[in-house]
Amino acid sequence: MSDPFAGTATGLSGPALRHFAVTPSDTTDLAIRPRALVFQTDGAAVVRDEAGTTLTYSRYAGDVLPIRAVRVLATGTTATIVGWV
C-alpha cells in the first residue's frame, strides 16, 4: 500500500499512527503512553496524569479525551477505552 505521508513528521496535533485497547489497572501504568483516550462505550474513566493527579471523566461513546495519561485506574472506570499513539 502506498503511504503519501511516510516522509512526514508526526506531531501531537496530527493523526494517530497506532491504537491499542486500554486495560484499566489500579497498580500498573499503561505500557504505552497515548496521545489521547477514545471512549468506545458511554461511561467513566479514572485517569492519572504524570503529576500523579487522578480525575474521573464521564464521557459518551466516540468522545476523545486529549490527555497523555499515565494510568487508567480499574476502580471507577466503567467505559471501554482505546489509546491513540
PDB file of C-alpha atoms in Angstrom:
ATOM      1  CA  MET A   1       0.000   0.000   0.000  1.00  0.00           C
ATOM      2  CA  SER A   2       1.257   3.467  -0.850  1.00  0.00           C
ATOM      3  CA  ASP A   3       1.647   5.945   2.034  1.00  0.00           C
ATOM      4  CA  PRO A   4       1.854   9.550   0.815  1.00  0.00           C
ATOM      5  CA  PHE A   5       2.644  10.693   4.384  1.00  0.00           C
ATOM      6  CA  ALA A   6       5.559   8.305   5.031  1.00  0.00           C
ATOM      7  CA  GLY A   7       8.136  11.114   4.988  1.00  0.00           C
ATOM      8  CA  THR A   8       6.106  13.497   7.138  1.00  0.00           C
ATOM      9  CA  ALA A   9       6.980  14.113  10.787  1.00  0.00           C
ATOM     10  CA  THR A  10       4.259  13.154  13.255  1.00  0.00           C
ATOM     11  CA  GLY A  11       3.286  15.628  15.983  1.00  0.00           C
ATOM     12  CA  LEU A  12       0.716  15.572  18.763  1.00  0.00           C
ATOM     13  CA  SER A  13      -1.746  17.536  16.623  1.00  0.00           C
ATOM     14  CA  GLY A  14      -1.547  15.060  13.725  1.00  0.00           C
ATOM     15  CA  PRO A  15      -3.431  11.805  13.310  1.00  0.00           C
ATOM     16  CA  ALA A  16      -2.500   8.799  15.417  1.00  0.00           C
ATOM     17  CA  LEU A  17      -0.346   6.093  13.854  1.00  0.00           C
ATOM     18  CA  ARG A  18      -1.301   3.233  16.190  1.00  0.00           C
ATOM     19  CA  HIS A  19      -4.019   2.296  18.648  1.00  0.00           C
ATOM     20  CA  PHE A  20      -4.391  -0.198  21.473  1.00  0.00           C
ATOM     21  CA  ALA A  21      -7.018  -1.469  23.883  1.00  0.00           C
ATOM     22  CA  VAL A  22      -6.622   0.077  27.331  1.00  0.00           C
ATOM     23  CA  THR A  23      -6.715  -2.364  30.237  1.00  0.00           C
ATOM     24  CA  PRO A  24      -7.514  -0.367  33.381  1.00  0.00           C
ATOM     25  CA  SER A  25      -5.374  -1.205  36.425  1.00  0.00           C
ATOM     26  CA  ASP A  26      -5.109   0.229  39.920  1.00  0.00           C
ATOM     27  CA  THR A  27      -1.448  -0.845  40.197  1.00  0.00           C
ATOM     28  CA  THR A  28       0.142  -0.722  36.739  1.00  0.00           C
ATOM     29  CA  ASP A  29       0.857   2.228  34.449  1.00  0.00           C
ATOM     30  CA  LEU A  30      -0.048   1.984  30.773  1.00  0.00           C
ATOM     31  CA  ALA A  31       2.674   0.187  28.782  1.00  0.00           C
ATOM     32  CA  ILE A  32       2.377   2.832  26.061  1.00  0.00           C
ATOM     33  CA  ARG A  33       1.590   6.448  26.899  1.00  0.00           C
ATOM     34  CA  PRO A  34      -1.165   7.540  24.491  1.00  0.00           C
ATOM     35  CA  ARG A  35      -1.717  10.931  22.903  1.00  0.00           C
ATOM     36  CA  ALA A  36      -5.450  10.574  23.611  1.00  0.00           C
ATOM     37  CA  LEU A  37      -8.051   8.211  25.042  1.00  0.00           C
ATOM     38  CA  VAL A  38     -11.081   7.297  22.927  1.00  0.00           C
ATOM     39  CA  PHE A  39     -14.284   6.128  24.600  1.00  0.00           C
ATOM     40  CA  GLN A  40     -15.788   3.103  22.843  1.00  0.00           C
ATOM     41  CA  THR A  41     -18.768   2.994  25.219  1.00  0.00           C
ATOM     42  CA  ASP A  42     -20.554   5.529  27.404  1.00  0.00           C
ATOM     43  CA  GLY A  43     -19.101   5.603  30.883  1.00  0.00           C
ATOM     44  CA  ALA A  44     -16.413   6.895  33.179  1.00  0.00           C
ATOM     45  CA  ALA A  45     -12.632   6.706  33.112  1.00  0.00           C
ATOM     46  CA  VAL A  46     -10.497   7.359  36.166  1.00  0.00           C
ATOM     47  CA  VAL A  47      -7.292   8.824  34.723  1.00  0.00           C
ATOM     48  CA  ARG A  48      -3.918   9.606  36.336  1.00  0.00           C
ATOM     49  CA  ASP A  49      -1.537  12.135  34.770  1.00  0.00           C
ATOM     50  CA  GLU A  50       2.256  12.447  35.028  1.00  0.00           C
ATOM     51  CA  ALA A  51       1.972  14.629  38.153  1.00  0.00           C
ATOM     52  CA  GLY A  52       0.015  11.880  39.929  1.00  0.00           C
ATOM     53  CA  THR A  53      -3.289  13.756  39.772  1.00  0.00           C
ATOM     54  CA  THR A  54      -6.272  11.427  39.401  1.00  0.00           C
ATOM     55  CA  LEU A  55      -9.602  12.644  38.000  1.00  0.00           C
ATOM     56  CA  THR A  56     -12.771  10.951  36.776  1.00  0.00           C
ATOM     57  CA  TYR A  57     -14.111  11.793  33.316  1.00  0.00           C
ATOM     58  CA  SER A  58     -17.648  10.827  32.287  1.00  0.00           C
ATOM     59  CA  ARG A  59     -17.962  10.694  28.506  1.00  0.00           C
ATOM     60  CA  TYR A  60     -20.074   9.312  25.677  1.00  0.00           C
ATOM     61  CA  ALA A  61     -19.061   6.654  23.156  1.00  0.00           C
ATOM     62  CA  GLY A  62     -16.955   8.243  20.434  1.00  0.00           C
ATOM     63  CA  ASP A  63     -15.614  11.053  22.633  1.00  0.00           C
ATOM     64  CA  VAL A  64     -11.888  11.744  22.530  1.00  0.00           C
ATOM     65  CA  LEU A  65     -10.145  12.756  25.752  1.00  0.00           C
ATOM     66  CA  PRO A  66      -6.930  14.528  24.691  1.00  0.00           C
ATOM     67  CA  ILE A  67      -4.705  13.593  27.622  1.00  0.00           C
ATOM     68  CA  ARG A  68      -1.402  11.721  27.682  1.00  0.00           C
ATOM     69  CA  ALA A  69      -2.494   9.530  30.586  1.00  0.00           C
ATOM     70  CA  VAL A  70      -0.009   7.557  32.661  1.00  0.00           C
ATOM     71  CA  ARG A  71      -2.630   5.205  34.122  1.00  0.00           C
ATOM     72  CA  VAL A  72      -6.320   4.398  33.749  1.00  0.00           C
ATOM     73  CA  LEU A  73      -7.485   3.008  37.065  1.00  0.00           C
ATOM     74  CA  ALA A  74      -9.776  -0.026  37.234  1.00  0.00           C
ATOM     75  CA  THR A  75     -11.682   1.235  40.276  1.00  0.00           C
ATOM     76  CA  GLY A  76     -14.341   3.597  38.983  1.00  0.00           C
ATOM     77  CA  THR A  77     -13.682   3.055  35.272  1.00  0.00           C
ATOM     78  CA  THR A  78     -16.815   1.778  33.544  1.00  0.00           C
ATOM     79  CA  ALA A  79     -16.106   2.656  29.896  1.00  0.00           C
ATOM     80  CA  THR A  80     -14.284   0.613  27.286  1.00  0.00           C
ATOM     81  CA  ILE A  81     -11.340   2.735  26.129  1.00  0.00           C
ATOM     82  CA  VAL A  82      -8.801   2.736  23.298  1.00  0.00           C
ATOM     83  CA  GLY A  83      -5.500   4.615  23.365  1.00  0.00           C
ATOM     84  CA  TRP A  84      -4.246   6.513  20.315  1.00  0.00           C
ATOM     85  CA  VAL A  85      -0.495   6.757  19.791  1.00  0.00           C
TER      86      VAL A  85
END
